[in-house]
Short mmCIF file of C-alpha atoms (C1' of nucleotides) in Angstrom, two decimals:
data_model
loop_
_atom_site.label_atom_id
_atom_site.label_comp_id
_atom_site.label_asym_id
_atom_site.label_seq_id
_atom_site.Cartn_x
_atom_site.Cartn_y
_atom_site.Cartn_z
CA MET A 1 -0.14 -0.05 0.00
CA SER A 2 2.88 2.31 0.69
CA THR A 3 4.16 1.68 -2.82
CA GLU A 4 1.07 3.18 -4.60
CA ARG A 5 -2.76 2.85 -4.40
CA ALA A 6 -4.41 -0.14 -5.94
CA SER A 7 -6.84 2.04 -7.62
CA ASP A 8 -4.12 4.07 -9.42
CA ARG A 9 -2.35 0.84 -10.55
CA ALA A 10 -5.76 -0.47 -11.82
CA TYR A 11 -6.21 2.67 -13.73
CA ALA A 12 -2.84 2.74 -15.20
CA SER A 13 -3.19 -0.83 -16.37
CA LEU A 14 -6.53 -0.47 -17.88
CA ARG A 15 -5.61 2.77 -19.59
CA ALA A 16 -2.41 1.42 -20.94
CA ALA A 17 -4.25 -1.81 -22.12
CA ILE A 18 -6.94 0.35 -23.93
CA VAL A 19 -4.50 2.68 -25.43
CA ASP A 20 -2.37 -0.17 -26.86
CA TRP A 21 -5.46 -1.99 -28.12
CA GLU A 22 -5.01 -5.00 -25.99
CA LEU A 23 -8.40 -4.21 -24.88
CA GLU A 24 -10.15 -3.61 -27.97
CA PRO A 25 -13.20 -1.27 -28.69
CA GLY A 26 -16.39 -2.79 -27.52
CA THR A 27 -14.79 -5.11 -25.03
CA VAL A 28 -17.07 -5.28 -22.01
CA LEU A 29 -15.36 -4.64 -18.75
CA GLN A 30 -16.73 -6.66 -15.95
CA GLU A 31 -15.84 -5.76 -12.36
CA VAL A 32 -15.02 -9.04 -10.87
CA GLU A 33 -13.30 -10.26 -14.04
CA GLN A 34 -10.96 -7.39 -14.29
CA ALA A 35 -10.55 -6.97 -10.44
CA ALA A 36 -9.29 -10.60 -10.24
CA ARG A 37 -7.06 -10.08 -13.56
CA LEU A 38 -5.41 -7.07 -11.81
CA GLY A 39 -5.19 -8.51 -8.58
CA VAL A 40 -7.34 -5.89 -6.72
CA SER A 41 -10.82 -5.85 -5.25
CA ARG A 42 -13.81 -4.41 -6.77
CA THR A 43 -13.69 -1.01 -4.95
CA PRO A 44 -10.43 0.30 -6.27
CA LEU A 45 -11.43 -1.19 -9.76
CA ARG A 46 -14.49 0.77 -9.69
CA GLU A 47 -12.80 3.81 -9.13
CA ALA A 48 -10.37 3.19 -11.94
CA LEU A 49 -13.39 2.39 -14.23
CA SER A 50 -14.96 5.71 -13.15
CA ARG A 51 -11.82 7.70 -13.94
CA LEU A 52 -11.81 5.85 -17.52
CA ALA A 53 -15.20 6.91 -18.04
CA SER A 54 -14.43 10.35 -17.27
CA ASP A 55 -11.54 10.26 -19.83
CA GLY A 56 -13.93 9.04 -22.48
CA LEU A 57 -11.98 5.74 -22.88
CA VAL A 58 -14.67 3.62 -21.59
CA GLU A 59 -18.60 4.19 -21.92
CA PRO A 60 -21.70 2.91 -20.01
CA LEU A 61 -23.33 0.25 -21.79
CA PRO A 62 -26.94 1.17 -21.70
CA GLY A 63 -28.01 -2.16 -20.26
CA ARG A 64 -25.30 -3.08 -17.83
CA GLY A 65 -21.60 -2.41 -17.38
CA LEU A 66 -19.03 -0.63 -19.29
CA VAL A 67 -17.40 -1.17 -22.62
CA VAL A 68 -14.14 0.11 -24.35
CA SER A 69 -15.29 3.04 -26.38
CA ALA A 70 -15.39 2.81 -30.08
CA PHE A 71 -12.71 4.34 -32.17
CA SER A 72 -13.23 4.65 -35.68
CA LEU A 73 -11.76 6.64 -38.52
CA GLU A 74 -14.62 9.22 -37.95
CA ASP A 75 -13.67 9.41 -34.45
CA VAL A 76 -10.10 10.25 -35.44
CA ALA A 77 -11.31 12.86 -37.64
CA GLN A 78 -13.45 14.35 -34.81
CA LEU A 79 -10.20 14.29 -32.42
CA TYR A 80 -8.20 15.87 -35.06
CA GLU A 81 -10.73 18.93 -34.90
CA LEU A 82 -10.30 19.17 -31.15
CA ARG A 83 -6.63 18.64 -31.43
CA ALA A 84 -6.43 21.47 -34.07
CA ALA A 85 -8.32 23.74 -31.44
CA LEU A 86 -6.15 23.15 -28.68
CA GLU A 87 -2.58 22.62 -30.23
CA THR A 88 -2.81 25.66 -32.45
CA HIS A 89 -3.75 27.80 -29.50
CA ALA A 90 -1.32 26.13 -27.29
CA ALA A 91 1.36 26.75 -29.88
CA ARG A 92 0.60 30.45 -30.05
CA LEU A 93 0.60 30.73 -26.25
CA ALA A 94 3.83 29.04 -26.02
CA ALA A 95 5.38 31.44 -28.56
CA ALA A 96 4.27 34.30 -26.63
CA ARG A 97 5.63 33.05 -23.30
CA HIS A 98 9.39 33.32 -24.55
CA ARG A 99 10.59 30.39 -22.58
CA ALA A 100 13.55 29.29 -24.78
CA GLU A 101 15.53 26.73 -23.06
CA PRO A 102 13.61 23.56 -23.56
CA PHE A 103 12.83 24.42 -27.13
CA GLN A 104 16.46 24.95 -28.01
CA GLU A 105 17.02 21.54 -26.93
CA LEU A 106 14.02 20.26 -29.11
CA GLU A 107 15.35 22.24 -32.07
CA ALA A 108 18.65 20.50 -31.99
CA ALA A 109 16.90 16.87 -31.29
CA PHE A 110 14.44 17.51 -34.21
CA THR A 111 17.30 18.57 -36.54
CA ARG A 112 19.24 15.44 -35.53
CA VAL A 113 16.20 13.05 -35.92
CA ALA A 114 17.74 10.82 -38.27
CA ASP A 115 19.68 9.36 -35.39
CA VAL A 116 16.36 8.10 -33.85
CA LEU A 117 14.96 6.99 -36.94
CA ASP A 118 17.78 4.83 -38.00
CA ASP A 119 16.49 1.62 -36.52
CA ASP A 120 13.53 0.41 -38.37
CA ASP A 121 12.00 -1.26 -35.39
CA GLU A 122 12.70 1.27 -33.15
CA ALA A 123 11.90 4.36 -35.27
CA HIS A 124 8.53 4.79 -33.91
CA HIS A 125 9.38 4.60 -30.22
CA GLY A 126 12.29 7.26 -30.58
CA TYR A 127 9.80 9.49 -32.67
CA TYR A 128 7.06 9.07 -30.17
CA ALA A 129 9.65 9.82 -27.18
CA LEU A 130 10.68 12.96 -29.03
CA VAL A 131 6.97 14.04 -29.46
CA ALA A 132 6.44 13.30 -25.72
CA ARG A 133 9.32 15.77 -25.03
CA PHE A 134 7.76 18.39 -27.25
CA ASP A 135 4.43 17.94 -25.57
CA ALA A 136 5.87 18.27 -22.19
CA ALA A 137 7.67 21.59 -23.42
CA ILE A 138 4.40 22.82 -24.58
CA ASP A 139 2.57 22.14 -21.44
CA GLU A 140 5.19 23.74 -19.15
CA ALA A 141 5.24 26.82 -21.53
CA VAL A 142 1.60 27.42 -21.77
CA GLY A 143 1.31 27.32 -17.99
CA ASN A 144 -2.38 27.00 -18.15
CA ARG A 145 -4.04 24.16 -16.00
CA PHE A 146 -7.21 24.05 -18.02
CA LEU A 147 -5.76 23.91 -21.35
CA VAL A 148 -3.08 21.41 -20.25
CA ALA A 149 -5.60 19.18 -18.61
CA ASP A 150 -7.55 18.88 -21.96
CA LEU A 151 -4.31 18.49 -23.94
CA GLN A 152 -3.27 15.49 -21.58
CA SER A 153 -6.79 13.99 -21.56
CA MET A 154 -6.68 14.21 -25.47
CA ARG A 155 -3.23 12.47 -25.68
CA ALA A 156 -4.54 9.29 -24.62
CA HIS A 157 -7.15 9.28 -27.39
CA LEU A 158 -4.46 10.24 -29.79
CA ALA A 159 -2.24 7.38 -28.74
CA ARG A 160 -5.08 4.93 -29.62
CA ALA A 161 -4.93 6.32 -33.31
CA ARG A 162 -1.37 5.11 -33.55
CA ARG A 163 -2.38 1.47 -33.73
CA LEU A 164 -4.95 2.49 -36.39
CA SER A 165 -2.50 3.07 -39.21
CA ARG A 166 1.07 2.41 -40.18
CA ARG A 167 3.23 5.35 -40.24
CA SER A 168 6.08 4.88 -42.75
CA GLN A 169 9.65 6.11 -41.92
CA GLN A 170 9.23 8.85 -44.70
CA ARG A 171 6.15 10.24 -42.77
CA LEU A 172 8.08 10.14 -39.53
CA THR A 173 10.85 12.24 -41.48
CA SER A 174 8.32 14.69 -42.71
CA ALA A 175 6.55 14.80 -39.35
CA ALA A 176 9.96 15.78 -37.65
CA ALA A 177 10.51 18.49 -40.24
CA GLU A 178 7.16 20.04 -39.38
CA HIS A 179 7.62 19.86 -35.62
CA LEU A 180 11.01 21.58 -36.27
CA ALA A 181 9.03 24.45 -37.88
CA ILE A 182 6.83 24.68 -34.98
CA VAL A 183 9.61 24.79 -32.51
CA ARG A 184 11.61 27.41 -34.61
CA ALA A 185 8.36 29.65 -34.82
CA ILE A 186 7.87 29.33 -31.03
CA LEU A 187 11.72 30.28 -30.43
CA ASP A 188 11.09 33.31 -32.53
CA GLY A 189 8.18 34.40 -30.65
CA ASP A 190 6.05 34.26 -33.68
CA GLY A 191 2.53 33.05 -32.44
CA GLU A 192 0.72 33.19 -35.88
CA LEU A 193 3.53 31.17 -37.47
CA ALA A 194 3.48 28.63 -34.66
CA ALA A 195 0.02 28.23 -35.02
CA ASN A 196 -0.09 27.85 -38.87
CA ALA A 197 2.68 25.45 -38.78
CA THR A 198 0.74 23.42 -36.14
CA HIS A 199 -2.20 23.35 -38.38
CA VAL A 200 -0.10 22.18 -41.46
CA HIS A 201 1.35 19.51 -39.27
CA LEU A 202 -1.92 18.20 -38.09
CA SER A 203 -3.56 18.33 -41.67
CA ASN A 204 -0.59 16.09 -42.99
CA ALA A 205 -0.81 13.88 -39.99
CA LEU A 206 -4.51 13.23 -40.41
CA ARG A 207 -4.09 12.77 -44.27
CA SER A 208 -1.34 10.20 -43.55
CA ILE A 209 -3.66 8.46 -41.19
CA ARG A 210 -6.47 8.40 -43.72
CA GLN A 211 -4.29 7.03 -46.43
CA THR A 212 -2.57 4.27 -44.48
CA ALA A 213 -5.57 3.21 -42.41
CA PRO A 214 -7.65 0.20 -43.23
CA ALA A 215 -11.16 1.06 -44.65
CA ALA A 216 -13.35 0.75 -41.60
CA HIS A 217 -12.49 -0.44 -38.17
CA ALA A 218 -13.55 -0.85 -34.59
CA SER A 219 -17.32 -0.11 -34.26
CA GLU A 220 -18.32 -0.23 -30.84
CA HIS A 221 -19.87 -3.75 -31.08
CA ASP A 222 -18.04 -4.88 -34.13
CA MET B 1 -32.74 3.28 -6.18
CA SER B 2 -34.63 2.99 -9.31
CA THR B 3 -34.83 6.64 -9.42
CA GLU B 4 -31.33 7.51 -9.54
CA ARG B 5 -28.01 6.48 -8.50
CA ALA B 6 -26.76 7.71 -5.13
CA SER B 7 -23.36 8.56 -6.66
CA ASP B 8 -25.06 10.72 -9.25
CA ARG B 9 -27.14 12.30 -6.70
CA ALA B 10 -23.96 13.13 -4.69
CA TYR B 11 -22.07 14.21 -7.79
CA ALA B 12 -24.65 16.72 -9.02
CA SER B 13 -25.39 17.99 -5.50
CA LEU B 14 -21.61 18.69 -4.77
CA ARG B 15 -20.90 20.13 -8.22
CA ALA B 16 -23.75 22.64 -7.81
CA ALA B 17 -22.67 23.42 -4.58
CA ILE B 18 -19.11 24.23 -5.84
CA VAL B 19 -20.29 26.10 -8.84
CA ASP B 20 -22.80 28.24 -6.73
CA TRP B 21 -19.76 28.89 -4.23
CA GLU B 22 -21.68 27.38 -1.37
CA LEU B 23 -18.57 25.48 -1.02
CA GLU B 24 -15.93 27.97 -1.39
CA PRO B 25 -12.40 27.36 -2.73
CA GLY B 26 -10.10 25.62 -0.28
CA THR B 27 -12.90 23.90 1.61
CA VAL B 28 -11.67 20.53 2.67
CA LEU B 29 -14.17 17.95 1.62
CA GLN B 30 -14.18 14.99 4.04
CA GLU B 31 -15.67 11.85 3.12
CA VAL B 32 -17.85 10.92 6.38
CA GLU B 33 -19.00 14.40 6.86
CA GLN B 34 -20.22 14.97 3.23
CA ALA B 35 -21.62 11.41 3.17
CA ALA B 36 -23.75 12.11 6.10
CA ARG B 37 -24.65 15.55 4.68
CA LEU B 38 -25.96 14.05 1.60
CA GLY B 39 -27.43 10.87 3.06
CA VAL B 40 -25.19 8.41 1.12
CA SER B 41 -22.58 6.01 2.27
CA ARG B 42 -18.71 6.63 1.74
CA THR B 43 -18.69 4.47 -1.41
CA PRO B 44 -20.87 6.40 -3.79
CA LEU B 45 -19.65 9.65 -2.39
CA ARG B 46 -15.95 8.68 -3.12
CA GLU B 47 -17.17 8.07 -6.74
CA ALA B 48 -18.79 11.54 -6.92
CA LEU B 49 -15.55 13.08 -5.51
CA SER B 50 -13.38 11.18 -8.02
CA ARG B 51 -15.54 12.59 -10.89
CA LEU B 52 -15.27 15.87 -9.40
CA ALA B 53 -11.42 15.49 -9.22
CA SER B 54 -11.50 14.56 -13.00
CA ASP B 55 -13.51 17.58 -13.69
CA GLY B 56 -10.78 19.74 -11.98
CA LEU B 57 -13.28 21.03 -9.42
CA VAL B 58 -11.51 19.52 -6.45
CA GLU B 59 -8.04 18.84 -6.14
CA PRO B 60 -6.12 16.33 -3.92
CA LEU B 61 -4.48 17.95 -0.73
CA PRO B 62 -1.12 16.91 -0.70
CA GLY B 63 -1.30 15.84 2.90
CA ARG B 64 -4.81 14.06 2.89
CA GLY B 65 -8.19 14.41 1.51
CA LEU B 66 -9.56 16.82 -1.24
CA VAL B 67 -10.22 20.52 -1.43
CA VAL B 68 -12.53 22.62 -3.56
CA SER B 69 -10.01 23.98 -6.21
CA ALA B 70 -8.79 27.48 -6.08
CA PHE B 71 -10.44 30.11 -8.36
CA SER B 72 -8.79 33.27 -8.69
CA LEU B 73 -8.84 36.01 -11.41
CA GLU B 74 -5.70 34.56 -12.74
CA ASP B 75 -7.51 31.31 -13.13
CA VAL B 76 -10.37 33.13 -14.94
CA ALA B 77 -7.73 34.33 -17.35
CA GLN B 78 -6.41 31.05 -18.05
CA LEU B 79 -9.86 29.62 -18.42
CA TYR B 80 -10.61 32.10 -20.85
CA GLU B 81 -7.63 31.13 -22.90
CA LEU B 82 -9.02 27.69 -23.22
CA ARG B 83 -12.42 28.96 -23.79
CA ALA B 84 -11.28 31.06 -26.83
CA ALA B 85 -9.54 27.85 -28.21
CA LEU B 86 -12.56 25.73 -27.83
CA GLU B 87 -15.30 28.11 -28.73
CA THR B 88 -13.71 29.83 -31.72
CA HIS B 89 -13.23 26.58 -33.18
CA ALA B 90 -16.63 25.29 -32.30
CA ALA B 91 -18.24 28.51 -33.86
CA ARG B 92 -16.23 27.93 -37.12
CA LEU B 93 -17.21 24.19 -37.18
CA ALA B 94 -20.94 25.10 -36.39
CA ALA B 95 -20.98 27.65 -39.34
CA ALA B 96 -19.57 24.86 -41.69
CA ARG B 97 -22.27 22.43 -40.60
CA HIS B 98 -25.14 24.56 -42.00
CA ARG B 99 -27.73 23.41 -39.57
CA ALA B 100 -30.05 26.46 -39.66
CA GLU B 101 -33.09 25.59 -37.35
CA PRO B 102 -32.01 26.09 -33.85
CA PHE B 103 -30.05 29.26 -34.78
CA GLN B 104 -32.82 30.82 -36.57
CA GLU B 105 -34.86 30.47 -33.22
CA LEU B 106 -31.66 31.76 -31.25
CA GLU B 107 -31.38 34.98 -33.72
CA ALA B 108 -35.04 35.81 -32.80
CA ALA B 109 -34.39 35.11 -29.03
CA PHE B 110 -31.40 37.36 -29.07
CA THR B 111 -33.07 40.05 -31.02
CA ARG B 112 -35.86 40.15 -28.39
CA VAL B 113 -33.51 39.95 -25.59
CA ALA B 114 -35.07 42.94 -23.86
CA ASP B 115 -37.71 40.80 -22.85
CA VAL B 116 -35.58 38.76 -20.47
CA LEU B 117 -33.63 41.61 -19.42
CA ASP B 118 -36.66 43.56 -18.07
CA ASP B 119 -36.74 42.09 -14.71
CA ASP B 120 -33.81 43.49 -12.72
CA ASP B 121 -33.65 40.53 -10.34
CA GLU B 122 -34.26 37.97 -12.93
CA ALA B 123 -32.30 39.52 -15.80
CA HIS B 124 -29.13 37.25 -14.99
CA HIS B 125 -31.31 34.03 -15.10
CA GLY B 126 -32.99 34.87 -18.36
CA TYR B 127 -29.77 35.65 -19.83
CA TYR B 128 -27.96 32.66 -18.71
CA ALA B 129 -30.94 30.37 -19.84
CA LEU B 130 -30.68 32.02 -23.27
CA VAL B 131 -26.84 31.24 -23.27
CA ALA B 132 -27.60 27.77 -22.28
CA ARG B 133 -29.75 27.31 -25.27
CA PHE B 134 -26.95 28.74 -27.53
CA ASP B 135 -24.48 26.42 -25.89
CA ALA B 136 -26.82 23.36 -26.60
CA ALA B 137 -27.23 24.45 -30.30
CA ILE B 138 -23.41 24.84 -30.62
CA ASP B 139 -22.96 21.36 -29.09
CA GLU B 140 -25.40 19.72 -31.37
CA ALA B 141 -24.10 21.43 -34.40
CA VAL B 142 -20.49 20.66 -33.95
CA GLY B 143 -21.62 16.77 -33.44
CA ASN B 144 -18.07 16.17 -32.02
CA ARG B 145 -17.98 14.11 -28.80
CA PHE B 146 -14.28 14.96 -28.03
CA LEU B 147 -14.92 18.80 -28.58
CA VAL B 148 -18.23 18.68 -26.83
CA ALA B 149 -16.83 16.80 -23.85
CA ASP B 150 -14.26 19.50 -23.26
CA LEU B 151 -16.92 22.36 -23.82
CA GLN B 152 -19.02 20.95 -21.24
CA SER B 153 -16.42 20.28 -18.68
CA MET B 154 -15.10 23.98 -19.06
CA ARG B 155 -18.76 25.39 -18.84
CA ALA B 156 -18.84 24.21 -14.87
CA HIS B 157 -15.67 26.18 -14.35
CA LEU B 158 -17.11 29.13 -16.30
CA ALA B 159 -20.05 28.92 -14.12
CA ARG B 160 -18.04 29.59 -11.13
CA ALA B 161 -16.75 32.82 -12.78
CA ARG B 162 -20.36 34.24 -12.44
CA ARG B 163 -20.10 34.71 -8.73
CA LEU B 164 -16.57 36.40 -9.07
CA SER B 165 -18.11 39.72 -10.65
CA ARG B 166 -21.35 41.73 -11.24
CA ARG B 167 -22.47 41.99 -14.54
CA SER B 168 -24.35 45.12 -15.34
CA GLN B 169 -27.61 45.04 -17.16
CA GLN B 170 -25.67 47.14 -20.02
CA ARG B 171 -23.24 44.58 -20.14
CA LEU B 172 -25.79 41.72 -20.65
CA THR B 173 -27.40 43.86 -23.40
CA SER B 174 -23.99 44.13 -25.02
CA ALA B 175 -23.36 40.48 -24.60
CA ALA B 176 -26.61 39.56 -26.06
CA ALA B 177 -25.66 41.70 -29.24
CA GLU B 178 -22.29 39.90 -29.46
CA HIS B 179 -23.99 36.55 -29.36
CA LEU B 180 -26.31 37.75 -32.07
CA ALA B 181 -23.43 38.53 -34.32
CA ILE B 182 -22.07 35.14 -33.75
CA VAL B 183 -25.49 33.38 -34.55
CA ARG B 184 -25.83 35.53 -37.80
CA ALA B 185 -22.42 34.48 -38.90
CA ILE B 186 -23.22 30.93 -38.30
CA LEU B 187 -26.40 31.35 -40.19
CA ASP B 188 -24.62 32.87 -43.05
CA GLY B 189 -21.93 29.83 -43.11
CA ASP B 190 -19.25 32.19 -42.54
CA GLY B 191 -16.87 30.34 -40.27
CA GLU B 192 -14.21 32.91 -40.05
CA LEU B 193 -16.80 35.66 -39.09
CA ALA B 194 -18.26 33.30 -36.50
CA ALA B 195 -14.70 32.70 -35.08
CA ASN B 196 -13.87 36.29 -34.89
CA ALA B 197 -17.18 37.35 -33.58
CA THR B 198 -16.65 34.79 -30.70
CA HIS B 199 -13.13 36.02 -30.11
CA VAL B 200 -14.46 39.60 -29.85
CA HIS B 201 -17.37 38.32 -27.38
CA LEU B 202 -14.69 36.44 -25.13
CA SER B 203 -12.51 39.53 -25.13
CA ASN B 204 -15.39 41.76 -23.90
CA ALA B 205 -16.62 39.20 -21.35
CA LEU B 206 -13.21 38.90 -19.79
CA ARG B 207 -12.65 42.61 -19.72
CA SER B 208 -16.02 43.08 -18.01
CA ILE B 209 -15.26 40.53 -15.37
CA ARG B 210 -11.78 42.10 -14.72
CA GLN B 211 -13.32 45.59 -14.22
CA THR B 212 -16.00 44.37 -11.75
CA ALA B 213 -14.36 41.72 -9.88
CA PRO B 214 -12.64 42.42 -6.50
CA ALA B 215 -9.22 42.93 -6.33
CA ALA B 216 -8.01 39.62 -5.19
CA HIS B 217 -10.03 36.35 -4.18
CA ALA B 218 -10.09 32.79 -3.46
CA SER B 219 -6.61 31.68 -3.10
CA GLU B 220 -6.58 27.92 -2.30
CA HIS B 221 -5.69 28.25 1.29
CA ASP B 222 -7.10 31.84 1.76
"C1'" DC C 1 12.10 24.47 30.59
"C1'" DG C 2 12.81 22.42 25.96
"C1'" DC C 3 12.82 18.53 23.10
"C1'" DA C 4 12.09 14.16 21.65
"C1'" DT C 5 9.25 9.92 21.62
"C1'" DC C 6 5.31 7.42 22.18
"C1'" DC C 7 0.50 6.80 21.95
"C1'" DG C 8 -4.11 7.40 20.48
"C1'" DC C 9 -7.18 9.52 17.31
"C1'" DT C 10 -8.90 10.84 12.89
"C1'" DG C 11 -9.48 9.72 8.25
"C1'" DT C 12 -8.59 7.50 4.07
"C1'" DG C 13 -7.72 3.26 1.21
"C1'" DT C 14 -9.41 -1.45 0.52
"C1'" DA C 15 -12.03 -5.62 1.16
"C1'" DT C 16 -16.22 -7.98 1.58
"C1'" DG C 17 -21.24 -8.80 2.31
"C1'" DC C 18 -25.80 -7.74 1.02
"C1'" DA C 19 -29.86 -6.23 -1.86
"C1'" DC C 20 -31.81 -5.46 -6.12
"C1'" DA C 21 -32.39 -5.29 -11.28
"C1'" DC C 22 -32.18 -7.44 -15.53
"C1'" DG C 23 -31.99 -11.23 -18.44
"C1'" DA C 24 -31.87 -15.97 -19.72
"C1'" DC C 25 -33.83 -20.26 -19.53
"C1'" DC C 26 -37.07 -23.62 -18.57
"C1'" DG C 27 -41.76 -25.35 -17.97
"C1'" DC C 28 -46.27 -24.98 -18.70
"C1'" DG C 29 -50.37 -24.22 -21.51
"C1'" DA C 30 -53.11 -23.29 -25.62
"C1'" DT D 1 -45.06 -25.64 -32.15
"C1'" DC D 2 -45.39 -21.10 -30.10
"C1'" DG D 3 -46.18 -17.81 -26.61
"C1'" DC D 4 -46.00 -16.61 -21.83
"C1'" DG D 5 -44.88 -16.62 -17.02
"C1'" DG D 6 -42.04 -17.84 -13.44
"C1'" DT D 7 -37.67 -18.81 -11.38
"C1'" DC D 8 -32.75 -18.54 -11.04
"C1'" DG D 9 -28.34 -16.65 -12.08
"C1'" DT D 10 -25.45 -12.89 -13.13
"C1'" DG D 11 -23.55 -8.55 -12.11
"C1'" DT D 12 -23.99 -3.93 -10.61
"C1'" DG D 13 -24.60 -0.44 -6.55
"C1'" DC D 14 -24.49 0.31 -2.11
"C1'" DA D 15 -23.11 -0.29 2.91
"C1'" DT D 16 -20.20 -1.51 6.29
"C1'" DA D 17 -16.22 -3.39 8.45
"C1'" DC D 18 -11.26 -3.47 8.84
"C1'" DA D 19 -6.34 -1.89 8.02
"C1'" DC D 20 -2.94 1.50 8.04
"C1'" DA D 21 -0.67 5.88 7.88
"C1'" DG D 22 -0.25 10.69 9.39
"C1'" DC D 23 -0.70 13.99 13.07
"C1'" DG D 24 -1.13 16.14 17.29
"C1'" DG D 25 -0.96 15.89 22.17
"C1'" DA D 26 0.81 14.25 26.31
"C1'" DT D 27 4.64 12.59 28.81
"C1'" DG D 28 9.07 11.85 30.27
"C1'" DC D 29 13.74 12.76 29.79
"C1'" DG D 30 17.86 15.84 29.61
#
DNA sequence: CGCATCCGCTGTGTATGCACACGACCGCGA
DNA sequence: TCGCGGTCGTGTGCATACACAGCGGATGCG
C-alpha cells in the first residue's frame, strides 16, 4: 500500500491496455473479472473505471456495465478537430511566453532526428519519445492548468490512433520537419506562425492516417 | 434506487454547491462528513469526488483529502484562454455544418433579448438560460464528442466565474448583441466571421469580469 | 524549561457482504 | 409448435467493517 494505491495501478493498467489495443473497442469490462485479473478488489477497480469513463476511454453500456469506447476513422477525424483547436492555440501561447530553453534543446533534437529513425523497428518509439518531450515543453510553456488538462486527456485518445494506421519512415521524417518548423516559430516568438505550422502538421498527420488506415474498423459492437 | 443512483445525486449536489460558491475554494471535503450531509454512504460519495477531481473542481490535498479547487482572477484568465481555443473553433465548425433551425430561433431570441432583461432580479437568469440554449445548439451543431466533452467540462468552471463579478444590465445587453453577431455568422455559414465574433465576445466578457471583480480572491488556502 | 518520543485519534484506502435489477432459460399451457 | 410466465443466475450499486498512515498531544527525559 505504501508503494502506490491499488486504484491507481488498476487505472494505469487498464488505460495502457486500452491505448495499446490490448482491450479492443467494444470489449465489455466486468468488475469481478477485471478485479481478479489485476489482483485488486472491486472497490478500487470501480474507481479506476470511473476515471476511465471521465476520460471517455470507456462508455456505459445502456443495459449493464462498461465497454471500451469505439474508435473509428470518423472518431479520429473528430479528435483531430479538437486537436487543432487546442494545439494551435497552445502553440500560439507558447510562442508568446518566450521560454527558450526547452525549445532550443528540441530544435537540436528534431534536427538530428535521423539518429532516432535509423533503427527500423525502434523508429516509432524514438519518434514518439521525442514528441512526448515536445508535448511536455508545450505544457510547461503554456502554464495553463485548464488547457493542459484537456491536452493531456486528448493525448490518450491520440495514442489510440497510432495503432490504427502504419506510419512510414518517410512520414516520420516529414513529421519531424514539421515539428521543427513549430519549434522554430516558438523560439522566434511568432505565435501566428507557430499556430499555422501546427495546423499544417495536423493536416498532414490526419491525411497520412487516412491514407494508410484500413477502410473501416472498430465499431463499438463490431 | 430505481430513481437515480446515489453517486449521481452526490455528484450533482456537490458540483452544484461548488459552482454556486456554497462550497468555497479551499474547503476541505471529508468523506464521512459529506456522506452524512448528503445521506449516502462513503462508497458512492467517493465515486462522486473522483468525478469532481477529474473535472478539476476539487484537487487532492497533498497531505490528505480533497479541497475545492482555487478560482482566482488568474484562473479566470487561464480559463478564458481555453475558452477562446474551444469556442472559436466550435463556432467555425458550427458555421460549416449549415444546421439552420436552432440558430434561427436563437437569432429571434437574442433580438428580443430586452424581454428577458426587463426584470432586474431575474435578468441574469433569463440571460443565462438563453446562453444555455445557445451552448446546446453549438454542441449539437459541431457533433463532435471530444470537443463537446471539453466544452461541457469547461462550462462548469465558467459558471464559477459568474459569482466572481457583478454583470451590469448594460453588459448583458452588449453580450446579447455579441451573441447575435455569432448566430448570424453561423446562419450565413461564415466560419471565419463566427470565429472572430466569438473572439470579440470573449474578449469583452473577460474585460467586464476584470473591471467589476474584486481585487483579489479565493486563493486555495485563503 | 525545551525537546524528543510514544500513543491515541482521525480519516483515507481497501475488502467484503448484501440487496436489487435485468436477462436467460425452462416449463407449462393453448 | 409457439407464446407466456416464473424462477434462477449474473452483475452492478451500495453499505459497512477493517487496516494503516499521518498528525497532534501528552509525557518523560535531558
